[in-house]
């Protein structure tokens, strides 16, 4: 579907939209103290605080509820900051609008459920308010876009996507693995859709917040959302990833905000030259891959004639092992080599399978 978006907030010159505030509104004092500290920094554009919290397990703090909205209203009155909170159903939307919340966001556990997204979209019909749509918990770009479409169809044009990473199984240093290629693809499909990086929920810990935020900036994301709490260790939710307003100020001051382009002719000429070389290498890679597949088809024919299985586990293990060692010598990570060799192998199997299924001997 063709969609044309407007910014949720104008992107300030030379920097992204900065969104900060606690994971959850806990007490009036905590909400106000955090807001005043952040407002002193002078560059926070939007103050976040969760009022209704979707928790993975029951029995955890599930949000302070409507009373917290009156605290957010005080934040607006006392600091002039705009405020945003998460909504997951009709009642959340109506209450938030009643208390003057400026921007709404859909959480990852809502985006994943089309019934809930539609309920929120229906509640928003005829309302002109910016909406941030977090990615769904699972790495499903279509589901993310589907949620954006539902909000769009309700007549909302000021929409942003928020990248908070994806659930995963097994060990990872991330709380939610970023899979950067998913927001990159979203950007390719919808160049005018603002994308915000939620470094807090990707990291789940403090020591990696800067690196992930910087990556978001290097990918030219339009905004950054970070959880900030006056006493992070005592936070009622997501304690491990929250930082103090002071630490937040430090983080922002270290970030490098990149320009999208420049008109410096020397730069343009040099980069064009390098890009030309890259294009040539890509062409070579494609030629080689094409040749490799042709060879693989030949092997497939031979296997078929001799009634030999396509998958030769020993041979595959050997290719992978050799590839990882050779790749490392060339400065390529094991993860990259493994994923590239896996998809080459996969494609080889597909080619050979086609040969096996063809008529004839
Ligand atoms: C949050 O922003 O605190 C939150 C619950 O995030 P997510 O929906 O990304 O898990
Ligand atoms: Mn949180």
Coordinates of C-alpha atoms and ligand atoms in Angstrom, one line a residue:
X1 CA 0.0 0.0 0.0
X2 CA 1.3 3.5 -0.9
X3 CA 1.5 5.6 2.2
X4 CA 2.8 9.2 2.6
X5 CA 3.8 10.1 6.1
X6 CA 4.4 13.3 8.0
X7 CA 6.9 13.7 10.8
X8 CA 5.7 13.0 14.4
X9 CA 7.8 16.0 15.4
X10 CA 10.0 18.2 13.1
X11 CA 13.5 16.8 13.3
X12 CA 15.7 19.5 14.9
X13 CA 18.6 20.8 12.8
X14 CA 21.7 18.7 13.2
X15 CA 20.4 16.2 15.6
X16 CA 17.7 13.5 16.0
X17 CA 14.4 13.8 18.0
X18 CA 15.4 13.0 21.6
X19 CA 12.8 11.1 23.6
X20 CA 13.6 10.2 27.2
X21 CA 11.9 9.4 30.5
X22 CA 11.3 6.5 32.8
X23 CA 10.2 3.1 31.7
X24 CA 7.1 3.5 34.1
X25 CA 5.5 6.3 35.9
X26 CA 5.9 5.2 39.5
X27 CA 5.2 8.2 41.8
X28 CA 4.4 11.8 41.2
X29 CA 7.7 12.8 42.7
X30 CA 9.7 10.4 40.4
X31 CA 7.8 11.5 37.3
X32 CA 8.3 15.3 38.0
X33 CA 11.9 15.0 39.2
X34 CA 13.0 13.1 36.1
X35 CA 11.1 15.6 33.9
X36 CA 12.7 18.6 35.5
X37 CA 16.2 17.1 35.3
X38 CA 15.7 16.2 31.6
X39 CA 14.2 19.5 30.8
X40 CA 17.3 21.3 32.2
X41 CA 19.4 19.6 29.5
X42 CA 17.6 21.8 27.0
X43 CA 17.3 19.4 24.2
X44 CA 14.8 16.7 25.1
X45 CA 11.9 16.9 22.7
X46 CA 9.5 14.4 24.2
X47 CA 9.1 12.9 27.7
X48 CA 8.1 9.3 27.9
X49 CA 6.6 7.3 30.8
X50 CA 4.6 4.1 30.7
X51 CA 1.2 4.3 32.5
X52 CA 0.0 0.8 31.6
X53 CA 2.8 -1.7 31.4
X54 CA 2.5 -4.9 29.4
X55 CA 4.6 -7.3 31.5
X56 CA 5.8 -10.7 30.4
X57 CA 4.8 -12.4 33.6
X58 CA 1.9 -11.6 36.0
X59 CA 2.6 -10.3 39.4
X60 CA 5.1 -7.7 38.2
X61 CA 4.3 -4.0 38.3
X62 CA 1.7 -3.5 35.7
X63 CA 1.6 0.3 35.7
X64 CA 0.2 3.0 37.9
X65 CA -2.8 3.6 35.7
X66 CA -4.8 6.7 35.1
X67 CA -3.5 8.7 38.0
X68 CA -0.1 8.8 36.3
X69 CA -1.7 10.8 33.4
X70 CA -2.4 13.7 35.8
X71 CA 1.4 13.6 36.7
X72 CA 2.2 13.8 33.0
X73 CA -0.1 16.7 32.7
X74 CA 1.8 18.4 35.5
X75 CA 5.1 17.7 33.6
X76 CA 3.7 19.6 30.6
X77 CA 2.5 22.5 32.7
X78 CA 5.7 22.8 34.7
X79 CA 8.4 22.0 32.1
X80 CA 6.7 22.6 28.8
X81 CA 7.9 19.2 27.6
X82 CA 5.6 17.3 25.3
X83 CA 4.7 13.8 26.7
X84 CA 4.1 10.4 25.3
X85 CA 2.8 7.1 26.7
X86 CA 1.9 3.6 25.5
X87 CA -1.7 2.7 24.6
X88 CA -3.0 -0.8 24.0
X89 CA -6.8 -0.5 24.0
X90 CA -9.7 1.9 23.6
X91 CA -9.7 3.0 27.2
X92 CA -6.0 3.8 27.1
X93 CA -6.6 6.0 24.0
X94 CA -9.5 7.9 25.5
X95 CA -7.9 8.5 28.9
X96 CA -4.6 9.6 27.2
X97 CA -6.5 12.1 25.0
X98 CA -8.5 13.4 27.9
X99 CA -5.3 14.2 29.8
X100 CA -3.6 15.9 26.8
X101 CA -0.9 13.3 26.0
X102 CA 0.8 14.7 22.9
X103 CA 2.1 11.5 21.2
X104 CA 0.9 7.9 21.6
X105 CA 2.9 4.8 21.2
X106 CA 2.0 1.2 20.5
X107 CA 4.2 -1.3 22.3
X108 CA 5.9 -4.4 20.8
X109 CA 3.3 -6.7 22.4
X110 CA 0.5 -4.7 20.9
X111 CA 2.0 -4.4 17.4
X112 CA 2.2 -8.2 17.3
X113 CA -1.6 -8.5 17.7
X114 CA -3.7 -7.1 14.8
X115 CA -6.9 -7.3 16.9
X116 CA -5.4 -4.9 19.5
X117 CA -3.8 -2.6 16.8
X118 CA -7.2 -2.4 15.1
X119 CA -8.9 -1.5 18.4
X120 CA -6.5 1.3 18.9
X121 CA -6.8 2.4 15.3
X122 CA -10.6 2.5 15.6
X123 CA -10.4 4.6 18.8
X124 CA -8.2 7.0 16.9
X125 CA -10.5 7.6 13.9
X126 CA -11.0 11.3 13.5
X127 CA -8.3 12.2 16.0
X128 CA -5.2 14.0 14.8
X129 CA -2.3 12.9 17.0
X130 CA 1.1 11.5 16.2
X131 CA 1.6 7.8 16.8
X132 CA 4.8 5.8 17.3
X133 CA 4.6 2.1 16.3
X134 CA 7.2 -0.1 17.9
X135 CA 8.3 -3.1 16.0
X136 CA 6.5 -6.4 16.9
X137 CA 8.4 -8.7 19.4
X138 CA 9.0 -11.2 16.5
X139 CA 11.2 -10.2 13.5
X140 CA 8.3 -9.9 11.1
X141 CA 8.5 -6.7 9.0
X142 CA 5.1 -7.4 7.4
X143 CA 3.4 -7.4 10.7
X144 CA 5.2 -4.1 11.6
X145 CA 4.0 -2.5 8.4
X146 CA 0.5 -4.0 8.8
X147 CA 0.2 -2.2 12.2
X148 CA 1.4 1.0 10.6
X149 CA -1.2 0.6 7.8
X150 CA -4.0 0.1 10.4
X151 CA -3.1 3.3 12.1
X152 CA -2.7 5.1 8.7
X153 CA -6.1 3.8 7.6
X154 CA -7.6 5.5 10.7
X155 CA -6.5 8.8 9.1
X156 CA -3.3 9.3 11.1
X157 CA -0.5 10.7 9.0
X158 CA 2.0 11.7 11.7
X159 CA 3.5 8.2 12.3
X160 CA 6.9 7.0 13.2
X161 CA 8.3 3.5 13.5
X162 CA 10.3 2.6 16.6
X163 CA 13.0 -0.1 16.5
X164 CA 13.3 -1.8 19.9
X165 CA 14.8 -5.1 18.7
X166 CA 13.3 -8.6 18.6
X167 CA 12.9 -11.5 20.9
X168 CA 15.2 -14.4 20.4
X169 CA 16.0 -17.9 21.8
X170 CA 19.3 -18.7 23.4
X171 CA 22.3 -16.6 24.5
X172 CA 22.8 -13.0 23.3
X173 CA 24.4 -9.9 24.7
X174 CA 21.2 -8.1 23.7
X175 CA 17.9 -8.2 25.5
X176 CA 16.2 -7.9 22.1
X177 CA 18.4 -8.6 19.1
X178 CA 18.5 -5.6 16.7
X179 CA 18.5 -7.3 13.3
X180 CA 19.4 -3.9 11.8
X181 CA 18.5 -5.1 8.3
X182 CA 14.8 -5.0 9.3
X183 CA 14.5 -1.3 10.0
X184 CA 16.9 -0.7 7.0
X185 CA 14.4 -2.5 4.8
X186 CA 11.6 -0.5 6.3
X187 CA 13.5 2.7 5.4
X188 CA 14.0 1.5 1.9
X189 CA 10.2 0.8 1.5
X190 CA 9.0 4.0 3.2
X191 CA 11.8 6.7 2.9
X192 CA 9.6 9.4 4.5
X193 CA 8.6 7.3 7.6
X194 CA 10.6 8.5 10.6
X195 CA 12.5 5.7 12.4
X196 CA 13.4 6.0 16.1
X197 CA 16.0 3.9 17.9
X198 CA 15.0 2.5 21.3
X199 CA 18.5 1.7 22.6
X200 CA 17.1 0.8 26.1
X201 CA 15.0 -2.2 25.0
X202 CA 17.6 -3.4 22.5
X203 CA 20.3 -3.5 25.2
X204 CA 18.6 -4.4 28.4
X205 CA 21.7 -3.1 30.2
X206 CA 23.5 0.1 30.7
X207 CA 27.0 -0.6 29.4
X208 CA 26.0 -1.0 25.7
X209 CA 23.5 1.8 25.5
X210 CA 25.9 4.2 23.8
X211 CA 27.1 1.8 21.1
X212 CA 23.6 0.9 20.1
X213 CA 22.5 4.6 20.1
X214 CA 25.5 5.5 18.0
X215 CA 24.6 2.7 15.5
X216 CA 21.1 4.2 15.2
X217 CA 22.6 7.6 14.5
X218 CA 25.1 6.1 12.0
X219 CA 22.1 4.6 10.2
X220 CA 20.5 8.0 10.2
X221 CA 17.6 7.2 12.3
X222 CA 15.4 10.2 13.0
X223 CA 15.2 9.8 16.8
X224 CA 16.4 8.1 19.9
X225 CA 14.2 6.9 22.8
X226 CA 16.0 6.1 26.1
X227 CA 14.7 5.2 29.5
X228 CA 15.9 7.5 32.3
X229 CA 15.2 7.2 36.0
X230 CA 16.5 9.2 38.9
X231 CA 17.4 6.1 40.8
X232 CA 17.7 3.4 38.1
X233 CA 18.5 0.5 40.4
X234 CA 15.3 1.1 42.3
X235 CA 13.1 1.3 39.2
X236 CA 9.9 -0.7 39.4
X237 CA 10.4 -2.0 35.8
X238 CA 13.4 -2.4 33.6
X239 CA 15.9 -1.4 36.3
X240 CA 18.9 -2.9 34.6
X241 CA 18.7 -0.7 31.5
X242 CA 17.7 2.7 32.9
X243 CA 20.2 5.5 33.5
X244 CA 20.1 8.7 35.5
X245 CA 19.4 12.0 33.8
X246 CA 23.1 12.9 34.3
X247 CA 24.2 9.7 32.6
X248 CA 21.7 10.4 29.8
X249 CA 23.2 13.9 29.3
X250 CA 26.6 12.4 29.1
X251 CA 25.5 9.8 26.6
X252 CA 23.9 12.4 24.3
X253 CA 26.9 14.6 24.5
X254 CA 29.2 11.8 23.3
X255 CA 27.0 10.8 20.4
X256 CA 28.0 11.9 16.9
X257 CA 25.1 13.0 14.8
X258 CA 25.8 12.3 11.1
X259 CA 24.8 14.4 8.1
X260 CA 22.8 12.6 5.4
X261 CA 24.8 14.2 2.7
X262 CA 27.2 17.0 1.8
X263 CA 27.8 19.2 -1.2
X264 CA 31.6 19.2 -0.8
X265 CA 32.7 18.3 -4.3
X266 CA 35.9 16.5 -3.1
X267 CA 33.9 14.2 -0.9
X268 CA 31.3 13.5 -3.7
X269 CA 34.0 12.7 -6.2
X270 CA 36.0 10.4 -3.9
X271 CA 32.9 8.5 -2.7
X272 CA 31.7 8.1 -6.3
X273 CA 35.0 6.6 -7.2
X274 CA 34.9 4.2 -4.2
X275 CA 31.2 3.3 -5.0
X276 CA 32.2 2.5 -8.5
X277 CA 34.8 0.0 -7.2
X278 CA 32.2 -1.5 -4.9
X279 CA 29.7 -1.9 -7.8
X280 CA 32.4 -3.7 -9.8
X281 CA 33.1 -6.1 -6.9
X282 CA 29.4 -6.8 -6.5
X283 CA 29.2 -7.6 -10.2
X284 CA 32.2 -10.0 -9.8
X285 CA 30.6 -11.6 -6.7
X286 CA 27.3 -12.2 -8.7
X287 CA 29.2 -13.7 -11.6
X288 CA 31.1 -16.0 -9.3
X289 CA 27.9 -17.0 -7.5
X290 CA 26.2 -17.7 -10.9
X291 CA 29.2 -19.8 -11.9
X292 CA 29.1 -21.6 -8.6
X293 CA 25.4 -22.5 -9.0
X294 CA 26.0 -23.8 -12.5
X295 CA 28.7 -26.1 -11.2
X296 CA 26.5 -27.2 -8.4
X297 CA 23.8 -28.0 -10.9
X298 CA 26.3 -30.2 -12.7
X299 CA 27.0 -32.0 -9.5
X300 CA 23.2 -32.3 -9.0
X301 CA 22.9 -34.1 -12.3
X302 CA 25.7 -36.4 -11.5
X303 CA 24.2 -37.2 -8.1
X304 CA 20.9 -37.9 -9.7
X305 CA 22.3 -40.3 -12.2
X306 CA 24.1 -42.2 -9.4
X307 CA 21.1 -41.9 -7.0
X308 CA 23.1 -40.0 -4.4
X309 CA 21.5 -37.8 -1.7
X310 CA 21.8 -34.0 -2.2
X311 CA 23.0 -33.2 1.3
X312 CA 26.5 -34.4 2.1
X313 CA 26.7 -33.4 5.7
X314 CA 30.5 -34.1 6.0
X315 CA 31.3 -32.0 2.9
X316 CA 29.1 -29.1 4.2
X317 CA 30.8 -29.2 7.6
X318 CA 34.1 -29.0 5.9
X319 CA 33.1 -26.0 3.7
X320 CA 31.9 -24.1 6.7
X321 CA 34.9 -24.8 8.8
X322 CA 37.3 -23.9 6.1
X323 CA 35.3 -20.8 5.2
X324 CA 35.3 -19.5 8.8
X325 CA 39.1 -19.8 9.1
X326 CA 39.7 -18.2 5.6
X327 CA 37.2 -15.5 6.3
X328 CA 38.8 -14.6 9.7
X329 CA 42.1 -14.1 8.0
X330 CA 40.4 -11.5 5.8
X331 CA 38.9 -9.7 8.7
X332 CA 35.4 -11.2 8.2
X333 CA 33.4 -12.2 11.3
X334 CA 32.4 -15.8 11.9
X335 CA 28.8 -14.7 12.1
X336 CA 29.0 -13.1 8.7
X337 CA 30.8 -16.0 7.0
X338 CA 28.5 -18.5 8.5
X339 CA 25.4 -16.7 7.3
X340 CA 26.7 -16.1 3.8
X341 CA 27.9 -19.7 3.4
X342 CA 24.7 -21.0 4.7
X343 CA 22.6 -19.1 2.2
X344 CA 24.9 -20.1 -0.6
X345 CA 24.6 -23.7 0.5
X346 CA 20.9 -23.3 0.7
X347 CA 20.7 -21.9 -2.8
X348 CA 22.9 -24.8 -4.1
X349 CA 20.5 -27.3 -2.5
X350 CA 17.6 -25.6 -4.2
X351 CA 19.3 -25.7 -7.5
X352 CA 20.1 -29.4 -7.1
X353 CA 16.6 -30.2 -5.9
X354 CA 15.2 -28.7 -9.0
X355 CA 17.4 -31.0 -11.1
X356 CA 16.3 -34.0 -9.0
X357 CA 12.6 -33.1 -9.6
X358 CA 13.0 -32.6 -13.4
X359 CA 11.8 -35.4 -15.6
X360 CA 14.4 -37.8 -17.2
X361 CA 16.9 -40.1 -15.6
Ligands
LIG1 C1 8.5 0.2 27.2 O1 8.7 1.1 26.3 O2 8.7 0.4 28.3 C2 8.0 -1.1 26.7 C3 7.2 -1.8 27.4 O3 8.6 -1.4 25.5 P1 8.4 -2.6 24.5 O4 6.9 -2.5 24.0 O5 9.3 -2.2 23.4 O6 8.7 -3.9 25.1
LIG2 MN1 10.7 -0.4 29.6

